[in-house]
Amino acid sequence: AAGTMADPISAAGIGAGLMSYNRQNWMWDSNLRQKREYQGQAMNIKRFELYREDVRDLADLTISKMDNYLLINILLLGFCVKIFTEGRPHPGSSPSWLHWLYAATNAGALLYFMLSVWLAMHAC
């Protein structure tokens, strides 16, 4: 009868020993699991911050390109006006078809540059 009572007690002692050993490992693992989870969340936050920064950089790139286009096209528009006023062919020294060709090409260039300036101003 004594042997039958000692078996559950010894089994309980062994179980308690194993439980405390496993509890220590479990606590260590749970601490590492929590750190890993927090690190994963921090990495996801950093990743989406980088996505937002990429979108900002692309928007800034578009704006800076439009600013450059605006500057150059305003200069070209000024050149077209200068050619229209001071660079026209003299009426007596060249045929009339050259005057019409000059006026048509310069007017087309003027309109395209005005359109380009307008689009560059409204692209931002």
mmCIF file with all atom_site columns, N, CA and C in Angstrom, residues 47-72:
data_model
loop_
_atom_site.group_PDB
_atom_site.id
_atom_site.type_symbol
_atom_site.label_atom_id
_atom_site.label_alt_id
_atom_site.label_comp_id
_atom_site.label_asym_id
_atom_site.label_entity_id
_atom_site.label_seq_id
_atom_site.pdbx_PDB_ins_code
_atom_site.Cartn_x
_atom_site.Cartn_y
_atom_site.Cartn_z
_atom_site.occupancy
_atom_site.B_iso_or_equiv
_atom_site.pdbx_formal_charge
_atom_site.auth_seq_id
_atom_site.auth_comp_id
_atom_site.auth_asym_id
_atom_site.auth_atom_id
_atom_site.pdbx_PDB_model_num
ATOM 1  N N  . ARG A 1 47 ? 8.837  50.411 -42.712 1.00 0.00 ? 47 ARG A N  1
ATOM 2  C CA . ARG A 1 47 ? 8.612  50.123 -44.132 1.00 0.00 ? 47 ARG A CA 1
ATOM 3  C C  . ARG A 1 47 ? 7.568  51.062 -44.712 1.00 0.00 ? 47 ARG A C  1
ATOM 4  N N  . PHE A 1 48 ? 6.468  51.280 -43.992 1.00 0.00 ? 48 PHE A N  1
ATOM 5  C CA . PHE A 1 48 ? 5.434  52.167 -44.510 1.00 0.00 ? 48 PHE A CA 1
ATOM 6  C C  . PHE A 1 48 ? 5.863  53.625 -44.456 1.00 0.00 ? 48 PHE A C  1
ATOM 7  N N  . GLU A 1 49 ? 6.732  53.989 -43.503 1.00 0.00 ? 49 GLU A N  1
ATOM 8  C CA . GLU A 1 49 ? 7.307  55.330 -43.526 1.00 0.00 ? 49 GLU A CA 1
ATOM 9  C C  . GLU A 1 49 ? 8.155  55.520 -44.779 1.00 0.00 ? 49 GLU A C  1
ATOM 10 N N  . LEU A 1 50 ? 8.882  54.485 -45.173 1.00 0.00 ? 50 LEU A N  1
ATOM 11 C CA . LEU A 1 50 ? 9.677  54.561 -46.401 1.00 0.00 ? 50 LEU A CA 1
ATOM 12 C C  . LEU A 1 50 ? 8.785  54.672 -47.632 1.00 0.00 ? 50 LEU A C  1
ATOM 13 N N  . TYR A 1 51 ? 7.643  53.948 -47.642 1.00 0.00 ? 51 TYR A N  1
ATOM 14 C CA . TYR A 1 51 ? 6.702  54.080 -48.749 1.00 0.00 ? 51 TYR A CA 1
ATOM 15 C C  . TYR A 1 51 ? 6.203  55.516 -48.852 1.00 0.00 ? 51 TYR A C  1
ATOM 16 N N  . ARG A 1 52 ? 5.846  56.100 -47.700 1.00 0.00 ? 52 ARG A N  1
ATOM 17 C CA . ARG A 1 52 ? 5.361  57.489 -47.702 1.00 0.00 ? 52 ARG A CA 1
ATOM 18 C C  . ARG A 1 52 ? 6.445  58.439 -48.178 1.00 0.00 ? 52 ARG A C  1
ATOM 19 N N  . GLU A 1 53 ? 7.671  58.183 -47.767 1.00 0.00 ? 53 GLU A N  1
ATOM 20 C CA . GLU A 1 53 ? 8.785  59.035 -48.199 1.00 0.00 ? 53 GLU A CA 1
ATOM 21 C C  . GLU A 1 53 ? 8.996  58.907 -49.704 1.00 0.00 ? 53 GLU A C  1
ATOM 22 N N  . ASP A 1 54 ? 8.842  57.687 -50.241 1.00 0.00 ? 54 ASP A N  1
ATOM 23 C CA . ASP A 1 54 ? 8.964  57.499 -51.685 1.00 0.00 ? 54 ASP A CA 1
ATOM 24 C C  . ASP A 1 54 ? 7.891  58.277 -52.443 1.00 0.00 ? 54 ASP A C  1
ATOM 25 N N  . VAL A 1 55 ? 6.666  58.256 -51.929 1.00 0.00 ? 55 VAL A N  1
ATOM 26 C CA . VAL A 1 55 ? 5.580  59.003 -52.578 1.00 0.00 ? 55 VAL A CA 1
ATOM 27 C C  . VAL A 1 55 ? 5.867  60.499 -52.517 1.00 0.00 ? 55 VAL A C  1
ATOM 28 N N  . ARG A 1 56 ? 6.354  60.990 -51.356 1.00 0.00 ? 56 ARG A N  1
ATOM 29 C CA . ARG A 1 56 ? 6.716  62.404 -51.241 1.00 0.00 ? 56 ARG A CA 1
ATOM 30 C C  . ARG A 1 56 ? 7.827  62.758 -52.219 1.00 0.00 ? 56 ARG A C  1
ATOM 31 N N  . ASP A 1 57 ? 8.835  61.879 -52.336 1.00 0.00 ? 57 ASP A N  1
ATOM 32 C CA . ASP A 1 57 ? 9.945  62.143 -53.263 1.00 0.00 ? 57 ASP A CA 1
ATOM 33 C C  . ASP A 1 57 ? 9.459  62.197 -54.701 1.00 0.00 ? 57 ASP A C  1
ATOM 34 N N  . LEU A 1 58 ? 8.551  61.289 -55.070 1.00 0.00 ? 58 LEU A N  1
ATOM 35 C CA . LEU A 1 58 ? 8.017  61.313 -56.435 1.00 0.00 ? 58 LEU A CA 1
ATOM 36 C C  . LEU A 1 58 ? 7.214  62.580 -56.695 1.00 0.00 ? 58 LEU A C  1
ATOM 37 N N  . ALA A 1 59 ? 6.441  63.017 -55.705 1.00 0.00 ? 59 ALA A N  1
ATOM 38 C CA . ALA A 1 59 ? 5.680  64.262 -55.871 1.00 0.00 ? 59 ALA A CA 1
ATOM 39 C C  . ALA A 1 59 ? 6.623  65.456 -55.975 1.00 0.00 ? 59 ALA A C  1
ATOM 40 N N  . ASP A 1 60 ? 7.654  65.476 -55.146 1.00 0.00 ? 60 ASP A N  1
ATOM 41 C CA . ASP A 1 60 ? 8.625  66.570 -55.213 1.00 0.00 ? 60 ASP A CA 1
ATOM 42 C C  . ASP A 1 60 ? 9.388  66.565 -56.536 1.00 0.00 ? 60 ASP A C  1
ATOM 43 N N  . LEU A 1 61 ? 9.657  65.373 -57.050 1.00 0.00 ? 61 LEU A N  1
ATOM 44 C CA . LEU A 1 61 ? 10.334 65.277 -58.336 1.00 0.00 ? 61 LEU A CA 1
ATOM 45 C C  . LEU A 1 61 ? 9.471  65.866 -59.441 1.00 0.00 ? 61 LEU A C  1
ATOM 46 N N  . THR A 1 62 ? 8.193  65.557 -59.427 1.00 0.00 ? 62 THR A N  1
ATOM 47 C CA . THR A 1 62 ? 7.276  66.106 -60.424 1.00 0.00 ? 62 THR A CA 1
ATOM 48 C C  . THR A 1 62 ? 7.211  67.624 -60.314 1.00 0.00 ? 62 THR A C  1
ATOM 49 N N  . ILE A 1 63 ? 7.132  68.126 -59.100 1.00 0.00 ? 63 ILE A N  1
ATOM 50 C CA . ILE A 1 63 ? 7.050  69.574 -58.897 1.00 0.00 ? 63 ILE A CA 1
ATOM 51 C C  . ILE A 1 63 ? 8.329  70.255 -59.370 1.00 0.00 ? 63 ILE A C  1
ATOM 52 N N  . SER A 1 64 ? 9.475  69.684 -59.045 1.00 0.00 ? 64 SER A N  1
ATOM 53 C CA . SER A 1 64 ? 10.734 70.316 -59.465 1.00 0.00 ? 64 SER A CA 1
ATOM 54 C C  . SER A 1 64 ? 10.900 70.250 -60.986 1.00 0.00 ? 64 SER A C  1
ATOM 55 N N  . LYS A 1 65 ? 10.449 69.135 -61.596 1.00 0.00 ? 65 LYS A N  1
ATOM 56 C CA . LYS A 1 65 ? 10.508 69.063 -63.057 1.00 0.00 ? 65 LYS A CA 1
ATOM 57 C C  . LYS A 1 65 ? 9.603  70.119 -63.683 1.00 0.00 ? 65 LYS A C  1
ATOM 58 N N  . MET A 1 66 ? 8.413  70.302 -63.129 1.00 0.00 ? 66 MET A N  1
ATOM 59 C CA . MET A 1 66 ? 7.497  71.308 -63.669 1.00 0.00 ? 66 MET A CA 1
ATOM 60 C C  . MET A 1 66 ? 8.055  72.714 -63.478 1.00 0.00 ? 66 MET A C  1
ATOM 61 N N  . ASP A 1 67 ? 8.741  72.949 -62.363 1.00 0.00 ? 67 ASP A N  1
ATOM 62 C CA . ASP A 1 67 ? 9.373  74.263 -62.162 1.00 0.00 ? 67 ASP A CA 1
ATOM 63 C C  . ASP A 1 67 ? 10.445 74.509 -63.217 1.00 0.00 ? 67 ASP A C  1
ATOM 64 N N  . ASN A 1 68 ? 11.231 73.487 -63.523 1.00 0.00 ? 68 ASN A N  1
ATOM 65 C CA . ASN A 1 68 ? 12.254 73.630 -64.570 1.00 0.00 ? 68 ASN A CA 1
ATOM 66 C C  . ASN A 1 68 ? 11.616 73.858 -65.936 1.00 0.00 ? 68 ASN A C  1
ATOM 67 N N  . TYR A 1 69 ? 10.575 73.083 -66.244 1.00 0.00 ? 69 TYR A N  1
ATOM 68 C CA . TYR A 1 69 ? 9.881  73.275 -67.518 1.00 0.00 ? 69 TYR A CA 1
ATOM 69 C C  . TYR A 1 69 ? 9.293  74.678 -67.614 1.00 0.00 ? 69 TYR A C  1
ATOM 70 N N  . LEU A 1 70 ? 8.749  75.166 -66.524 1.00 0.00 ? 70 LEU A N  1
ATOM 71 C CA . LEU A 1 70 ? 8.142  76.488 -66.508 1.00 0.00 ? 70 LEU A CA 1
ATOM 72 C C  . LEU A 1 70 ? 9.188  77.556 -66.804 1.00 0.00 ? 70 LEU A C  1
ATOM 73 N N  . LEU A 1 71 ? 10.323 77.476 -66.179 1.00 0.00 ? 71 LEU A N  1
ATOM 74 C CA . LEU A 1 71 ? 11.386 78.456 -66.398 1.00 0.00 ? 71 LEU A CA 1
ATOM 75 C C  . LEU A 1 71 ? 11.858 78.450 -67.852 1.00 0.00 ? 71 LEU A C  1
ATOM 76 N N  . ILE A 1 72 ? 12.151 77.273 -68.362 1.00 0.00 ? 72 ILE A N  1
ATOM 77 C CA . ILE A 1 72 ? 12.651 77.171 -69.742 1.00 0.00 ? 72 ILE A CA 1
ATOM 78 C C  . ILE A 1 72 ? 11.592 77.625 -70.735 1.00 0.00 ? 72 ILE A C  1
#
